[in-house]
Coordinates of C-alpha atoms and ligand atoms in Angstrom, one line a residue:
M1 CA 43.4 62.6 65.3
N2 CA 41.9 59.8 63.1
Y3 CA 38.3 60.2 61.9
L4 CA 35.9 58.0 60.0
I5 CA 33.0 59.7 58.3
T6 CA 30.1 57.5 57.1
G7 CA 28.3 59.2 54.2
G8 CA 31.4 61.3 53.8
A9 CA 30.9 61.7 50.1
G10 CA 27.6 63.5 50.6
F11 CA 27.0 67.3 50.9
L12 CA 27.8 67.8 54.6
G13 CA 30.3 64.9 54.7
R14 CA 32.5 66.3 51.9
H15 CA 32.7 69.7 53.6
L16 CA 33.5 68.1 56.9
A17 CA 36.1 65.6 55.5
N18 CA 37.9 68.3 53.5
K19 CA 38.1 70.6 56.5
L20 CA 39.4 68.0 58.9
V21 CA 42.1 66.9 56.4
A22 CA 43.0 70.5 55.9
Q23 CA 43.5 70.8 59.6
G24 CA 46.0 68.0 59.5
H25 CA 43.9 65.1 60.6
N26 CA 43.6 61.6 59.1
V27 CA 40.2 61.0 57.5
R28 CA 38.6 57.9 56.2
V29 CA 35.2 57.9 54.4
I30 CA 32.8 55.2 53.7
D31 CA 29.9 55.9 51.3
D32 CA 27.9 53.8 49.0
L33 CA 27.7 56.7 46.5
S34 CA 23.9 56.3 46.3
A35 CA 23.8 60.1 46.6
G36 CA 27.4 61.2 47.2
E37 CA 30.2 62.2 44.8
K38 CA 33.7 61.2 45.7
E39 CA 35.4 63.5 43.1
A40 CA 35.2 66.6 45.4
L41 CA 37.0 64.8 48.2
D42 CA 40.6 65.9 49.0
P43 CA 42.9 63.2 47.6
R44 CA 44.5 62.8 51.1
I45 CA 41.2 61.3 52.3
L46 CA 41.0 57.5 52.3
F47 CA 37.8 56.7 50.4
T48 CA 36.0 53.3 50.5
R49 CA 32.9 52.6 48.6
G50 CA 30.7 50.5 50.8
D51 CA 27.4 50.2 52.7
V52 CA 27.3 51.4 56.3
R53 CA 25.5 48.2 57.1
D54 CA 28.5 46.1 56.0
Q55 CA 30.0 45.3 59.4
P56 CA 33.2 43.5 58.2
K57 CA 34.1 46.5 56.1
L58 CA 33.5 48.8 59.1
W59 CA 35.8 46.7 61.2
T60 CA 38.7 47.2 58.8
L61 CA 38.0 51.0 58.5
L62 CA 37.6 51.5 62.3
H63 CA 41.1 50.5 63.2
D64 CA 42.7 53.3 65.3
I65 CA 39.8 55.7 64.7
H66 CA 39.1 58.1 67.6
V67 CA 35.9 59.7 66.4
V68 CA 33.2 58.5 64.0
Y69 CA 30.9 61.0 62.3
H70 CA 27.8 59.1 61.3
L71 CA 26.2 60.9 58.4
A72 CA 25.3 58.1 56.0
A73 CA 21.5 58.1 55.6
K74 CA 18.7 58.4 53.1
V75 CA 17.6 62.0 53.5
S76 CA 14.4 62.8 51.7
L77 CA 11.3 63.4 53.9
P78 CA 8.7 62.8 51.2
Q79 CA 10.6 59.8 49.8
S80 CA 10.7 58.2 53.3
I81 CA 6.8 58.1 53.3
L82 CA 7.0 56.1 50.0
Y83 CA 9.8 53.8 51.1
P84 CA 9.7 53.6 54.9
R85 CA 11.3 50.1 55.1
E86 CA 14.3 51.3 53.1
Y87 CA 14.6 54.4 55.4
N88 CA 14.4 52.2 58.4
D89 CA 16.9 49.7 57.1
V90 CA 19.6 52.3 56.1
N91 CA 19.1 55.0 58.7
V92 CA 18.3 52.9 61.8
G93 CA 20.0 49.6 60.7
G94 CA 23.1 51.6 59.6
T95 CA 23.3 53.2 63.1
V96 CA 23.0 49.9 64.9
T97 CA 25.5 48.2 62.7
L98 CA 28.0 51.0 63.2
M99 CA 27.6 51.0 67.0
E100 CA 28.1 47.2 67.1
A101 CA 31.3 47.5 65.0
M102 CA 32.6 50.4 67.1
R103 CA 32.1 48.3 70.3
S104 CA 34.6 45.7 69.0
L105 CA 37.2 48.2 68.1
G106 CA 37.2 50.6 71.1
T107 CA 36.3 53.8 69.2
R108 CA 35.9 56.6 71.7
R109 CA 33.1 58.8 70.3
V110 CA 30.3 58.9 67.8
V111 CA 28.7 62.1 66.5
L112 CA 25.4 61.6 64.8
A113 CA 23.9 64.0 62.2
S114 CA 20.3 64.1 63.5
S115 CA 17.7 66.5 62.3
G116 CA 15.6 69.5 63.4
T117 CA 12.7 67.9 61.5
I118 CA 12.0 65.7 64.4
Y119 CA 10.4 68.7 66.2
G120 CA 7.6 68.8 63.6
D121 CA 5.0 71.4 64.4
Q122 CA 5.6 73.3 67.7
K123 CA 3.6 76.2 68.9
R124 CA 6.5 77.7 70.8
Q125 CA 9.3 78.9 68.6
P126 CA 12.3 78.8 68.6
V127 CA 12.4 75.1 69.6
D128 CA 14.8 73.9 72.3
E129 CA 16.0 70.4 72.9
Q130 CA 13.6 69.8 75.8
V131 CA 10.4 69.8 73.7
L132 CA 8.7 66.6 72.9
P133 CA 9.4 65.6 69.2
D134 CA 6.4 65.6 66.8
L135 CA 7.3 62.9 64.3
R136 CA 5.8 63.5 60.9
T137 CA 7.8 61.3 58.6
P138 CA 9.6 58.0 58.7
Y139 CA 12.7 60.0 58.1
A140 CA 12.1 61.8 61.4
V141 CA 11.3 58.5 63.2
S142 CA 14.6 57.1 61.8
K143 CA 16.6 60.0 63.1
L144 CA 15.1 60.0 66.6
A145 CA 15.5 56.2 66.7
S146 CA 19.2 56.6 65.7
E147 CA 19.7 59.1 68.6
H148 CA 18.2 56.6 71.1
Y149 CA 20.5 53.9 69.7
I150 CA 23.7 55.8 69.9
F151 CA 22.9 56.9 73.5
T152 CA 21.6 53.5 74.7
L153 CA 24.3 51.4 73.1
G154 CA 26.9 54.0 73.8
R155 CA 26.3 53.6 77.6
H156 CA 26.5 49.8 77.3
Y157 CA 29.6 49.8 75.2
G158 CA 31.5 52.7 76.7
I159 CA 31.3 54.9 73.6
E160 CA 30.6 58.7 74.0
A161 CA 27.7 59.8 71.9
V162 CA 26.6 63.2 70.7
A163 CA 23.7 64.0 68.4
L164 CA 23.5 67.3 66.5
R165 CA 20.0 68.2 65.4
I166 CA 20.8 70.0 62.2
F167 CA 18.2 72.3 60.7
N168 CA 18.1 73.3 57.0
A169 CA 21.7 73.2 55.9
Y170 CA 22.6 74.7 52.6
G171 CA 25.8 75.7 50.7
P172 CA 28.0 74.9 47.7
G173 CA 27.8 71.3 46.4
Q174 CA 24.3 70.5 47.8
A175 CA 22.8 67.8 45.6
L176 CA 20.0 68.8 43.2
P177 CA 18.2 65.5 42.6
P178 CA 15.3 65.5 40.1
A179 CA 12.9 64.2 42.8
Y180 CA 12.3 66.4 45.9
P181 CA 15.3 68.7 45.5
P182 CA 16.2 70.8 48.6
V183 CA 14.7 74.3 48.5
V184 CA 17.9 76.5 48.4
P185 CA 19.7 75.0 45.4
Q186 CA 16.4 74.3 43.7
F187 CA 15.3 78.0 43.9
L188 CA 18.7 79.4 43.1
D189 CA 18.9 77.2 40.0
R190 CA 15.4 78.2 38.8
I191 CA 15.9 81.9 39.3
L192 CA 19.3 81.9 37.6
R193 CA 17.9 80.1 34.6
G194 CA 14.8 82.3 34.4
G195 CA 12.5 79.4 35.2
S196 CA 9.5 79.4 37.6
V197 CA 9.9 78.8 41.4
V198 CA 7.0 76.7 42.7
V199 CA 6.1 77.4 46.3
F200 CA 4.0 74.8 48.2
G201 CA 1.3 76.2 50.5
T202 CA 1.3 79.9 51.3
G203 CA 5.0 80.7 51.3
K204 CA 4.6 82.0 54.8
Q205 CA 6.0 78.8 56.3
T206 CA 9.3 79.4 58.0
R207 CA 12.5 77.5 58.4
D208 CA 16.0 77.9 59.8
Y209 CA 18.6 78.0 57.0
V210 CA 22.1 77.3 58.3
Y211 CA 25.2 77.7 56.1
V212 CA 27.3 74.5 55.7
E213 CA 30.5 76.0 57.2
D214 CA 28.7 76.7 60.5
V215 CA 27.4 73.1 60.6
V216 CA 30.9 71.8 59.9
D217 CA 32.4 73.9 62.7
A218 CA 29.8 72.6 65.1
L219 CA 30.5 69.0 64.0
I220 CA 34.2 69.4 64.5
T221 CA 33.7 70.9 68.0
A222 CA 31.3 68.1 68.9
G223 CA 34.0 65.6 68.0
E224 CA 36.6 67.3 70.2
R225 CA 34.9 68.8 73.2
E226 CA 35.0 67.0 76.6
G227 CA 31.9 66.7 78.8
I228 CA 29.2 66.5 76.2
D229 CA 28.5 62.7 76.2
G230 CA 24.8 62.0 75.9
Q231 CA 23.9 65.4 74.6
V232 CA 21.5 66.4 71.8
I233 CA 22.3 69.8 70.5
N234 CA 20.4 72.0 68.0
I235 CA 22.5 73.4 65.1
G236 CA 20.7 76.1 63.2
S237 CA 21.2 79.8 62.5
G238 CA 18.7 80.8 65.1
V239 CA 17.0 83.0 62.5
E240 CA 13.5 82.3 61.2
T241 CA 13.0 82.9 57.5
S242 CA 9.8 82.4 55.5
V243 CA 9.9 80.9 52.0
E244 CA 8.8 84.3 50.6
E245 CA 11.6 86.0 52.4
L246 CA 14.1 83.4 51.1
I247 CA 13.0 84.1 47.6
A248 CA 13.2 87.9 48.1
L249 CA 16.7 87.5 49.4
M250 CA 17.7 85.3 46.4
E251 CA 16.3 87.9 44.0
E252 CA 18.4 90.6 45.7
V253 CA 21.6 88.5 45.7
I254 CA 21.2 87.4 42.1
G255 CA 19.8 90.7 40.9
R256 CA 16.9 89.2 39.0
R257 CA 13.2 88.9 39.8
A258 CA 11.8 85.4 40.4
H259 CA 8.8 84.1 38.6
V260 CA 6.8 82.6 41.5
L261 CA 4.0 80.1 41.2
Y262 CA 2.0 79.0 44.2
N263 CA 0.7 75.5 44.6
Q264 CA -1.7 75.8 47.5
E265 CA -2.9 72.3 47.1
Q266 CA 0.4 70.9 48.2
S267 CA 1.2 71.3 51.8
G268 CA 4.2 73.5 52.7
G269 CA 4.9 71.3 55.7
V270 CA 5.1 72.6 59.2
R271 CA 4.2 76.3 59.6
R272 CA 7.2 77.4 61.6
L273 CA 10.5 75.9 62.6
V274 CA 13.5 77.7 64.0
A275 CA 16.2 76.5 66.3
D276 CA 17.0 77.7 69.8
I277 CA 20.8 77.6 69.7
E278 CA 21.5 78.5 73.3
K279 CA 22.6 75.0 74.2
A280 CA 25.0 74.9 71.3
E281 CA 26.5 78.1 72.3
K282 CA 26.9 76.9 75.9
L283 CA 28.3 73.4 75.2
L284 CA 30.1 74.0 71.9
G285 CA 30.8 77.7 71.9
Y286 CA 28.8 77.7 68.7
R287 CA 28.0 81.1 67.1
P288 CA 26.8 81.0 63.5
Q289 CA 29.2 83.1 61.4
W290 CA 27.1 83.3 58.3
S291 CA 24.0 85.3 57.7
L292 CA 21.6 83.9 55.1
E293 CA 22.5 86.6 52.6
E294 CA 26.3 86.0 53.0
G295 CA 25.7 82.2 52.8
L296 CA 23.7 82.6 49.6
R297 CA 26.4 84.8 48.1
E298 CA 29.1 82.4 49.0
T299 CA 27.1 79.5 47.6
L300 CA 26.7 81.3 44.3
R301 CA 30.4 82.2 44.3
R302 CA 31.8 78.7 45.1
D303 CA 29.3 76.4 43.3
P304 CA 30.3 75.9 39.7
R305 CA 26.7 75.0 38.8
F306 CA 25.6 78.5 39.6
Q307 CA 28.3 80.3 37.6
L308 CA 26.4 80.7 34.3
E309 CA 28.1 83.2 32.1
H310 CA 24.9 84.9 30.9
I311 CA 23.7 85.7 34.4
P312 CA 23.7 89.5 34.8
V313 CA 25.4 90.6 38.0
R314 CA 23.9 93.8 39.4
E315 CA 26.4 96.5 40.4
R316 CA 26.3 96.9 44.2
Ligands
NAD401 N1 21.5 68.8 54.8 C1 20.7 69.0 55.8 O1 20.0 70.0 55.8 C2 20.6 68.1 57.0 C3 19.7 68.4 58.0 C4 19.6 67.5 59.1 C5 20.3 66.3 59.1 N2 21.1 66.0 58.1 C6 21.7 64.7 58.1 O2 23.1 64.9 57.8 C7 23.6 63.8 57.0 C8 24.2 64.2 55.7 O3 23.2 64.9 54.9 P1 23.5 65.5 53.5 O4 22.6 66.7 53.4 O5 25.0 65.6 53.3 O6 22.9 64.4 52.6 P2 23.6 63.5 51.4 O7 22.5 62.7 50.8 O8 24.4 64.4 50.5 O9 24.6 62.6 52.2 C9 24.3 61.3 52.7 C10 25.4 60.4 52.2 O10 25.1 59.1 52.7 C11 25.4 58.2 51.7 N3 24.6 56.9 51.9 C12 23.3 56.7 51.9 N4 23.0 55.5 52.2 C13 24.2 54.9 52.5 C14 24.6 53.5 52.9 N5 23.6 52.6 53.0 N6 25.9 53.3 53.1 C15 26.8 54.2 53.0 N7 26.5 55.5 52.6 C16 25.2 55.8 52.3 C17 25.0 58.9 50.4 O11 25.6 58.3 49.2 C18 25.4 60.3 50.6 O12 26.7 60.6 50.2 C19 22.4 62.8 56.9 O13 22.4 61.9 57.9 C20 21.2 63.8 57.1 O14 20.1 63.0 57.5 C21 21.2 66.8 57.0

């Protein structure tokens, strides 16, 4: 099969691209490298630096492609509040441009990386795909809008469309930007270096941390499986973990106590969020293979940034 991955030099995109190529598929990637790194891509992947809103470039790349994975996006929730126009331009504009380009070339399917963050604050947990989204950031708006665009345009253009609502993915190679770094690599880095971990709010807020390999397996199945056109599907671990529990697990895995500071002034975001993954199991045969502890251990093992020689490893 021939695949195009937009945003394929990013964290999830690189894992997906490398796995598809290892399975013997042809993979092309378009990424503007605003956040991605192309060095970790398998050399068999055809990489093109470009903007997902550049339609002529998409036309050339889409030739003979069967499935497009649309991952190119700006991904920071707080930043989206500061730069909503940019988030709308890239995330929504990119999706619409891609769909238009696919129409001209007869691509069969698009799989969108949507997000569990569109659920916002829900009383009933775990959240299933039926609940009404509670949109709290321009990023969330852009993801829900993208879902609507792939389904609406997909119906008009004869393109099968599937949206995976991915929860908090983590794993080796996740970017650690200076502004608003994701919690897992940020905390691992701080604990390993003996720095302080700053927790926003009470630390009781929960999330669903899902290991990158499980997300990649779900994406691959969503690209192959018949009979799932028009579906939105949650992809999480199905396990609810508080920030305090996450830190405790990291301490255990690293074998070092964390120095934790609480910033109660800063909101910790929604109080609870955990995915109901029954639909994923039913439609994709999805069963997460990685517990949080195993995923953290694997992240430490595989990510060169976390292999500091002076880190003591506790005998187990
Ligand atoms: N990582 C998660 O926990 C998570 C959760 C839910 C949804 N998602 C979605 O999955 C996708 C991948 O996320 P990620 O964590 O790998 O983030 P990432 O930032 O590592 O990857 C996004 C990639 O898109 C590229 N990009 C940005 N703007 C572009 C543009 N205009 N043209 C071309 N490329 C562009 C970036 O350079 C980057 O490589 C995103 O759409 C994100 O919204 C991620």
